[in-house]
Tab-separated table of C-alpha atoms in Angstrom:
chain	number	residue	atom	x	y	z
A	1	UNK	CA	0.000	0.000	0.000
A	2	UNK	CA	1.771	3.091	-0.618
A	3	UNK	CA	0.302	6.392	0.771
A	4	UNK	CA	0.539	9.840	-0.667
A	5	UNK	CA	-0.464	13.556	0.542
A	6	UNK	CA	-3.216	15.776	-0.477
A	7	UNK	CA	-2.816	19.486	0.738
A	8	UNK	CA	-4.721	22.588	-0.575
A	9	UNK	CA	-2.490	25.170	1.816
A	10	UNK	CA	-4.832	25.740	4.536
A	11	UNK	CA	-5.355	29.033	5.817
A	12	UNK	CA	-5.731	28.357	9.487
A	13	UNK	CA	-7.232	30.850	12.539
A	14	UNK	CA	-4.619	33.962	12.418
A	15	UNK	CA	-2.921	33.396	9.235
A	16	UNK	CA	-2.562	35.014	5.928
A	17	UNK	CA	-1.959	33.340	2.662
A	18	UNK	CA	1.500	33.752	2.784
A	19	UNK	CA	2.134	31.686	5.867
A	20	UNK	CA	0.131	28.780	4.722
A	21	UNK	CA	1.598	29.205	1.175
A	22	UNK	CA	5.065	28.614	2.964
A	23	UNK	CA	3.859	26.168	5.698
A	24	UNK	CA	3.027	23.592	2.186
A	25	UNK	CA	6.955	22.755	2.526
A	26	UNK	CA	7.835	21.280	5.858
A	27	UNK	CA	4.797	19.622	5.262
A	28	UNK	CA	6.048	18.130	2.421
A	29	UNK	CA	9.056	17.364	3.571
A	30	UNK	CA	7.716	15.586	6.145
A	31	UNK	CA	5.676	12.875	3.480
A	32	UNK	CA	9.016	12.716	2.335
A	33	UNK	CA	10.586	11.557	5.307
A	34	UNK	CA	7.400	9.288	5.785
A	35	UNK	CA	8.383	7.647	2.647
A	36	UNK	CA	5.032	9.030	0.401
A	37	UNK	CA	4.456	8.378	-3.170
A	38	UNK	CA	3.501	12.047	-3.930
A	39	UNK	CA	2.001	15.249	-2.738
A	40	UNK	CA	-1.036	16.701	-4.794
A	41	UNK	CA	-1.958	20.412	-4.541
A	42	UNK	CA	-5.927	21.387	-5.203
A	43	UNK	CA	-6.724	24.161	-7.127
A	44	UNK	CA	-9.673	26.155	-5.659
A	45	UNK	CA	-10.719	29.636	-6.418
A	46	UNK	CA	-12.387	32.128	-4.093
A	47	UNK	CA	-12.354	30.651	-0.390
A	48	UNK	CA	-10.250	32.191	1.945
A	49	UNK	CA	-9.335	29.167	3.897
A	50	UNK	CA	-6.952	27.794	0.839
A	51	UNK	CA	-4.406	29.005	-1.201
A	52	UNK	CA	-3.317	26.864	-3.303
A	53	UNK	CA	-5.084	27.903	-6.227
A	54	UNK	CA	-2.322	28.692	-8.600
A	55	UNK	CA	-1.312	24.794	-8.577
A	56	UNK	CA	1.671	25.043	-10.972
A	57	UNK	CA	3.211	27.942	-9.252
A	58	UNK	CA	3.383	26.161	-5.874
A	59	UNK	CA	3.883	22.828	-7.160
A	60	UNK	CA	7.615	24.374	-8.471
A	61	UNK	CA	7.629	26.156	-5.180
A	62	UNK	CA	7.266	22.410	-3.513
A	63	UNK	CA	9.285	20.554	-6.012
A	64	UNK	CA	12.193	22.971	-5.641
A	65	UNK	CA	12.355	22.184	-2.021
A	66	UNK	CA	11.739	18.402	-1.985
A	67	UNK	CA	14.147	15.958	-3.433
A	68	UNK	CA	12.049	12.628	-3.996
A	69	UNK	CA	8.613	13.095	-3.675
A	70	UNK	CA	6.534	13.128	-6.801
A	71	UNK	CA	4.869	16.620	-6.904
A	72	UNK	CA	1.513	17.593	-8.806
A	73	UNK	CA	-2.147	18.637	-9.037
A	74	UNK	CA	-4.668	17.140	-7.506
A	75	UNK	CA	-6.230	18.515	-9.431
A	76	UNK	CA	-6.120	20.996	-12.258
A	77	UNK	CA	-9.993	21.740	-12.921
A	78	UNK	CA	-9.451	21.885	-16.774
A	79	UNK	CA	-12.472	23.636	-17.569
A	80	UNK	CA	-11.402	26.451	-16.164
A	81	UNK	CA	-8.343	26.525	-18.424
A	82	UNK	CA	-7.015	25.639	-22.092
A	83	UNK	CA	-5.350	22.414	-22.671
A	84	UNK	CA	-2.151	24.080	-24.846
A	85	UNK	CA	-1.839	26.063	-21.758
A	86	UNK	CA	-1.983	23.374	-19.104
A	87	UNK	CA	0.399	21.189	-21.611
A	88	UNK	CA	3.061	24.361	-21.240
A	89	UNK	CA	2.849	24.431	-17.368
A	90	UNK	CA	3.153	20.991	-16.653
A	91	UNK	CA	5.711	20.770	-19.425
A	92	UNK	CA	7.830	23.261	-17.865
A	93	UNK	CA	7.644	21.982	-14.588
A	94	UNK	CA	8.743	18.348	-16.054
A	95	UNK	CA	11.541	19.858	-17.681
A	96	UNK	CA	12.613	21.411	-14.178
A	97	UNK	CA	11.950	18.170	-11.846
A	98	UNK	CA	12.052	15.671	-14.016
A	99	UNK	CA	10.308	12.175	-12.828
A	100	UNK	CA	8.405	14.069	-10.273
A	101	UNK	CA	5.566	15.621	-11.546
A	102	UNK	CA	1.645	14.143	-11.943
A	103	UNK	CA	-1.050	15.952	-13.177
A	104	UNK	CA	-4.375	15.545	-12.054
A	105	UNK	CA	-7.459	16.237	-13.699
A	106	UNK	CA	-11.334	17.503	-12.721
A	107	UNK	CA	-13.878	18.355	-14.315
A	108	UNK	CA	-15.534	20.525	-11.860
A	109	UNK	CA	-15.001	24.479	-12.027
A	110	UNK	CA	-14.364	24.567	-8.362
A	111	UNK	CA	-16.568	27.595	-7.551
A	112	UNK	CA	-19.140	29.181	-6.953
A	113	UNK	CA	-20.955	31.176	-10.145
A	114	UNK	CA	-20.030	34.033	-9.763
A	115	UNK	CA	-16.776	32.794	-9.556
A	116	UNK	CA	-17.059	30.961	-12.296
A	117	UNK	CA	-17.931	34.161	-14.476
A	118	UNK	CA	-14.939	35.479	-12.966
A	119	UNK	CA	-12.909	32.441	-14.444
A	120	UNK	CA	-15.079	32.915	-17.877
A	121	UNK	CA	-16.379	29.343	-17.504
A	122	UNK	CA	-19.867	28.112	-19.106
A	123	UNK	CA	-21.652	24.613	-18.997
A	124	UNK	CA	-20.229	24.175	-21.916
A	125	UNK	CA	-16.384	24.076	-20.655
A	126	UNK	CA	-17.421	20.998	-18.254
A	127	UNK	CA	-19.192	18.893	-21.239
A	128	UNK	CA	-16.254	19.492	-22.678
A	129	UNK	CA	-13.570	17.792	-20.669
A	130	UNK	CA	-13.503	14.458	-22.172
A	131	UNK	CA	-11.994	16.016	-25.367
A	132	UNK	CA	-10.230	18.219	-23.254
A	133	UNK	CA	-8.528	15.026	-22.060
A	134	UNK	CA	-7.721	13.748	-24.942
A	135	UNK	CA	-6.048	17.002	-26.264
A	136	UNK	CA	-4.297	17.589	-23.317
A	137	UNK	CA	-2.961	13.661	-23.405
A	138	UNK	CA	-1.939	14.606	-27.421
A	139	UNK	CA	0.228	17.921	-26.651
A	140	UNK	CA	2.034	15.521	-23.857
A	141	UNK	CA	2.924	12.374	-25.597
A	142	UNK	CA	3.770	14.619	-28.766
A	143	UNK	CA	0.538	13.552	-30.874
A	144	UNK	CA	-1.157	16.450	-30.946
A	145	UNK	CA	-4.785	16.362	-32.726
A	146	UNK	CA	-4.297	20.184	-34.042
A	147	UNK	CA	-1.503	19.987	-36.464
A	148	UNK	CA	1.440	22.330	-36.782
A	149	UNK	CA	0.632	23.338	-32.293
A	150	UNK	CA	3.070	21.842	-30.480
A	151	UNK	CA	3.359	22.368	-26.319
A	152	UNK	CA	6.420	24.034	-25.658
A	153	UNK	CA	7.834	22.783	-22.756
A	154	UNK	CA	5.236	19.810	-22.700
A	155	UNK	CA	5.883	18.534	-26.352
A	156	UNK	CA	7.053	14.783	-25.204
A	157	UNK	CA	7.250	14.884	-21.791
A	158	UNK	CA	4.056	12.429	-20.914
A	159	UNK	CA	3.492	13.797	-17.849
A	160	UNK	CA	1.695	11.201	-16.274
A	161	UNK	CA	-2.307	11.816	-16.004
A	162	UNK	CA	-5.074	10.891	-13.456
A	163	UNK	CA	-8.484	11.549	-13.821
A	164	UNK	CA	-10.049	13.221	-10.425
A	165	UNK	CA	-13.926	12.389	-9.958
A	166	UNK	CA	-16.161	12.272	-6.797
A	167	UNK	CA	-19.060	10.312	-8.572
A	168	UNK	CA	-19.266	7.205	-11.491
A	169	UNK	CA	-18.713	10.054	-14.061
A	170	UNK	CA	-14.839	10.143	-13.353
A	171	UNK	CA	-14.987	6.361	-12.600
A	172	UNK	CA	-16.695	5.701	-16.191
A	173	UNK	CA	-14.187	7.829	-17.769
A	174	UNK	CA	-11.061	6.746	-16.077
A	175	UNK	CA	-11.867	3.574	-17.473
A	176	UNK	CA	-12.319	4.407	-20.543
A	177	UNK	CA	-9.548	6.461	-21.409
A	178	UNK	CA	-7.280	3.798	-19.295
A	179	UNK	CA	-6.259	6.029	-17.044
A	180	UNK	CA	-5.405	6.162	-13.350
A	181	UNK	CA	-8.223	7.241	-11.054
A	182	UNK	CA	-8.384	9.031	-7.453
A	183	UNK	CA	-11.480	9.051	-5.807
A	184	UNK	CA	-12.318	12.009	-3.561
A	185	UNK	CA	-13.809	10.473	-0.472
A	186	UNK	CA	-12.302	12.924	1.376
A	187	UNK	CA	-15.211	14.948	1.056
A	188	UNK	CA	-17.697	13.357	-1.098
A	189	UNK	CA	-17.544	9.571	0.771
A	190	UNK	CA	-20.812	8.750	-0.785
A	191	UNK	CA	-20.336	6.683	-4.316
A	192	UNK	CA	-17.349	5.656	-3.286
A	193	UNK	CA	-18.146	1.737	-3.741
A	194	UNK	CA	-20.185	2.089	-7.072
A	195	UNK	CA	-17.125	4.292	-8.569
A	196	UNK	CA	-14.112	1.861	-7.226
A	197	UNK	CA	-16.534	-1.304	-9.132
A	198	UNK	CA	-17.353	0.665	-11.981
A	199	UNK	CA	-13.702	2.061	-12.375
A	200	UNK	CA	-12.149	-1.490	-12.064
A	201	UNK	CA	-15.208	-3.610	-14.200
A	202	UNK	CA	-15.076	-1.228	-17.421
A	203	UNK	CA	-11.498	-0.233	-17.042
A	204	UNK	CA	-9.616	-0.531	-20.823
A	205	UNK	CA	-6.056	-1.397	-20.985
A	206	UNK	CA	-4.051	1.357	-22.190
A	207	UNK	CA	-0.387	0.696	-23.570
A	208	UNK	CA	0.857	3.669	-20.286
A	209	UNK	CA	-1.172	1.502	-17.671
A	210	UNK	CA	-2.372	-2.095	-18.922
A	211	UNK	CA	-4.268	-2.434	-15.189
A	212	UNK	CA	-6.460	-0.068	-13.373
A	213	UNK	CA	-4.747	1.953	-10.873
A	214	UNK	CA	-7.117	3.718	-7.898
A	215	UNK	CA	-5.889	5.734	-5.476
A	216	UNK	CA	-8.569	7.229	-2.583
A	217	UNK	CA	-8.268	9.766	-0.253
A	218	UNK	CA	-8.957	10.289	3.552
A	219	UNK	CA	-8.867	12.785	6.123
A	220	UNK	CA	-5.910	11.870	8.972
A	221	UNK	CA	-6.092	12.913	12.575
A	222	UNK	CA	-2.895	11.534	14.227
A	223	UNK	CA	-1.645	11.852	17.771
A	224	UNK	CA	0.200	10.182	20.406
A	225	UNK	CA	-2.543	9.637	22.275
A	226	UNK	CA	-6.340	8.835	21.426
A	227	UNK	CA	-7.655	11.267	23.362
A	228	UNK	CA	-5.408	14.174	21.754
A	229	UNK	CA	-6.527	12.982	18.376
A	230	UNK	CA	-10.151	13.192	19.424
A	231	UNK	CA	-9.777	16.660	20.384
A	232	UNK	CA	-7.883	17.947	17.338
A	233	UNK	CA	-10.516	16.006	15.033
A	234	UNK	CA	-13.080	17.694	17.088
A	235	UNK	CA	-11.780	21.168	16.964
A	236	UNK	CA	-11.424	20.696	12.585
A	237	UNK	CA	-15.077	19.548	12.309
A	238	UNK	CA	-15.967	22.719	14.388
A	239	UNK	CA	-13.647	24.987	12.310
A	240	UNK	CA	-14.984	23.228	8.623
A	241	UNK	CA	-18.782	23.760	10.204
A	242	UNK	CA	-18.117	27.082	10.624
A	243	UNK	CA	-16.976	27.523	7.013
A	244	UNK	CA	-20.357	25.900	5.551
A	245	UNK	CA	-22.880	26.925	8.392
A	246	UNK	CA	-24.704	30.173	7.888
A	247	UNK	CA	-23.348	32.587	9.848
A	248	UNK	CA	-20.409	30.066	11.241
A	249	UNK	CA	-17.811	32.602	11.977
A	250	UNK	CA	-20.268	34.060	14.596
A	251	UNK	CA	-21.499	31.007	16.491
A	252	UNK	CA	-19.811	29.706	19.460
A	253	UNK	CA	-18.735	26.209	19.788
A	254	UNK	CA	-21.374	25.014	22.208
A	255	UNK	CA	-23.651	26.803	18.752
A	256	UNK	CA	-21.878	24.580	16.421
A	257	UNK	CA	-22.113	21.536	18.229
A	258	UNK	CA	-25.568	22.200	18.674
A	259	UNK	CA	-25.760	22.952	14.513
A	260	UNK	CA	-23.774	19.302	14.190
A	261	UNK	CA	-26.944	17.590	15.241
A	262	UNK	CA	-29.293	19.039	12.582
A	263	UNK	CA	-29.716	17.893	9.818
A	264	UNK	CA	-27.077	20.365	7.738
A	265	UNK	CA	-24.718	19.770	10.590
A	266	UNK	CA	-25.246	16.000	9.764
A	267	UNK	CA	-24.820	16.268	5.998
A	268	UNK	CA	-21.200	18.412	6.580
A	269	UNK	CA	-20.619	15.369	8.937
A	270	UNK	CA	-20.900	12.658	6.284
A	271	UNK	CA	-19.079	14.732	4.022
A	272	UNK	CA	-15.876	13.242	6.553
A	273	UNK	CA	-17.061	9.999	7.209
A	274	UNK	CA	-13.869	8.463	5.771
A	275	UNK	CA	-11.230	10.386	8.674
A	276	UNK	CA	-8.628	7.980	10.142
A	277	UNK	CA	-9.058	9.224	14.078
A	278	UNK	CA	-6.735	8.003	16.646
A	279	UNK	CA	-3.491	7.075	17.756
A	280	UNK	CA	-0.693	5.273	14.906
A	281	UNK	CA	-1.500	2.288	15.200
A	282	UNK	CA	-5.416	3.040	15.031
A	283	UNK	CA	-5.069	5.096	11.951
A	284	UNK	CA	-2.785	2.674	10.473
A	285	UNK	CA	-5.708	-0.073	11.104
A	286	UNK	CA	-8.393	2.359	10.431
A	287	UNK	CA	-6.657	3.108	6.893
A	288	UNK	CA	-6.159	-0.592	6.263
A	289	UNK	CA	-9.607	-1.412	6.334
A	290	UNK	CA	-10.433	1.661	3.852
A	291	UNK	CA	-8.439	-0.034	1.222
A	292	UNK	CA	-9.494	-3.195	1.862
A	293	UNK	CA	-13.054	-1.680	1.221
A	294	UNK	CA	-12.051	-0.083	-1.588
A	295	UNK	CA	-9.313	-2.391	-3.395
A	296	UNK	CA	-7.317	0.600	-3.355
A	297	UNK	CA	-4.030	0.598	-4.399
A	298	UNK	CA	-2.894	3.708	-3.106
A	299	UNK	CA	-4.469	5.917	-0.246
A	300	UNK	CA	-3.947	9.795	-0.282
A	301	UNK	CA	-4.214	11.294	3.454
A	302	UNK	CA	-5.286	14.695	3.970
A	303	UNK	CA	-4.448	15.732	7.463
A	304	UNK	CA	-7.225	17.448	8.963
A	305	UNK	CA	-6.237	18.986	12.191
A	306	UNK	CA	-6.365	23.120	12.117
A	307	UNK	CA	-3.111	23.890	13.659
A	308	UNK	CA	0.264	23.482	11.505
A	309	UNK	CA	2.082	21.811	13.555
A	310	UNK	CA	-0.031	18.946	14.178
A	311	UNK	CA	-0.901	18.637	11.098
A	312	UNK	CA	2.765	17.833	9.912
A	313	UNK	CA	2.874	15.242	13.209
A	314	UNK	CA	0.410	13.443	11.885
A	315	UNK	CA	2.038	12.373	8.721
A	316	UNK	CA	5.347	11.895	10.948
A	317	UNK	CA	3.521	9.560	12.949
A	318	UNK	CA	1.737	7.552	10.185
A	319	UNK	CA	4.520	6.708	7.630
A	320	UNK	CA	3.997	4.671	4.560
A	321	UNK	CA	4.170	1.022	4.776
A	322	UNK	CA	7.017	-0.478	4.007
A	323	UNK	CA	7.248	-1.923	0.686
A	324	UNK	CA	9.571	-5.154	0.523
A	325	UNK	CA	10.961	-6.128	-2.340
A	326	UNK	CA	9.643	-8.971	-4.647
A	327	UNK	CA	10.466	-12.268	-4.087
């Protein structure tokens, strides 16, 4: 099992972009040490909380700072952006840390409307992201379907793609395409099941990746103790509530744990059913079963606990399995 990071730069209580923007390295220093695959970088627009919606720029930022770890998007939301221009990023960043960048793709704007105005995207940009795909995949391996436009950087470079979904749509797709597939379940726990069958039953070889390849994600709360753990996963449902209640940045905590137990407060509580809670060894088990569920054959952890500095001892205290070699 190997396990990777997913981090979107939290912006935690007292802290401006900046800090969080430079808080993304010891973090991923630490999955280093931990002995993860890769660290994926989210790109959302408009909320406050995260700031790592210019993916490429802190991916290089990351990259330049790390010496192993693969480094990418997870994900680029390639509606909001052409696939000649995404091609050029990811080919520049391959040409500057080469074997160490992924790119991951969604299909989602990742906004809200306005925000998508703002970002000049239309329903139209999300039907088209299966030929977006494909174009993208062209201007990478060097068979681009527009002749005489070559990606340059990118031209070549196969930067390896995923496909990103949270429902049988990505799953479906994935498959088709024979691509590798990460399942957000993170945040949206609910199809996970009918996507991981779906993905696996109608997956078509491809000559990159003649098996399926899933990797799923889960929130991590980590301590040395359980009952630390249970009050750091406490205090990040409170501080995620407030971001999604109405009026959350006003109401006290004995008002959102009050808001927890209706049903809105239940709904942003399923949204987290699949966090690891507990001390190592309980995560560890915890995350074991998750794949077992899942047939996953990679997990991405997201840590979820609001302060920094726990957040980073969580991944030191749940490395990566150790992978022996083959007999």
């Amino acid at each position: 099992m190997r396990y990777s990071l997913l981090d979107v730069a939290w912006v935690g209580p007292g802290e401006t972009p900046a800090d969080a923007l430079r808080g993304a390295v010891p973090l991923a220093q630490a999955a280093e040490r931990s002995g993860y695959e890769r660290v994926w970088y989210a790109e959302h627009h408009n909320m406050p909380q995260i700031a790592s919606a210019a993916t490429s720029v802190l991916i290089a930022h990351v990259a330049a700072h790390t010496e192993r770890i693969r480094v990418g998007a997870g994900g680029v939301m390639l509606p909001n952006h052409t696939p000649l221009v995404i091609a050029e990023h990811y080919g520049t960043l391959a040409a500057l840390h080469p074997g160490r960048i992924d790119l991951g793709l969604g299909r989602a704007a990742g906004s809200d409307q306005n925000t998508a105005r703002a970002l000049r995207v239309t329903s139209a940009s999300a039907a088209a992201f299966p030929q977006d795909v494909l174009e993208l995949r062209g201007f990478l391996t060097g068979e681009p379907a527009l002749a005489g436009v070559r990606a340059v950087p990118g031209h070549g470079s196969n930067v390896p793609l995923y496909i990103l979904g949270s429902s049988l749509f990505g799953a479906q797709l994935a498959a088709a395409l024979g691509l590798p597939y990460a399942f957000a379940s993170h945040f949206a726990p609910a199809a996970l099941d009918a996507a991981a069958r779906t993905y696996r039953s109608t997956y078509q070889p491809s000559p990159e990746h003649p098996g399926p390849y899933l990797i799923v994600s889960a929130n991590v709360v980590a301590a040395e103790t359980e009952e630390e753990a249970a009050e750091q996963h406490q205090v990040s449902v409170r501080y995620r509530a407030r971001m999604l209640l109405p009026r959350g940045p006003q109401l006290t905590d004995a008002d959102i744990d009050s808001a927890l137990d209706s049903p809105m407060g239940q709904q942003i509580k399923a949204m987290h059913a699949h966090t690891a809670v507990g001390t190592p060894v309980q995560v560890q088990a915890q995350l074991a079963e998750l794949a077992e569920r899942a047939e996953a054959d990679e997990l991405m952890l997201a840590p979820a606990a609001v302060d920094r500095r726990d957040r980073i001892r969580s991944v030191e205290l749940v490395p990566a399995p150790v992978r022996l070699p083959s007999p």
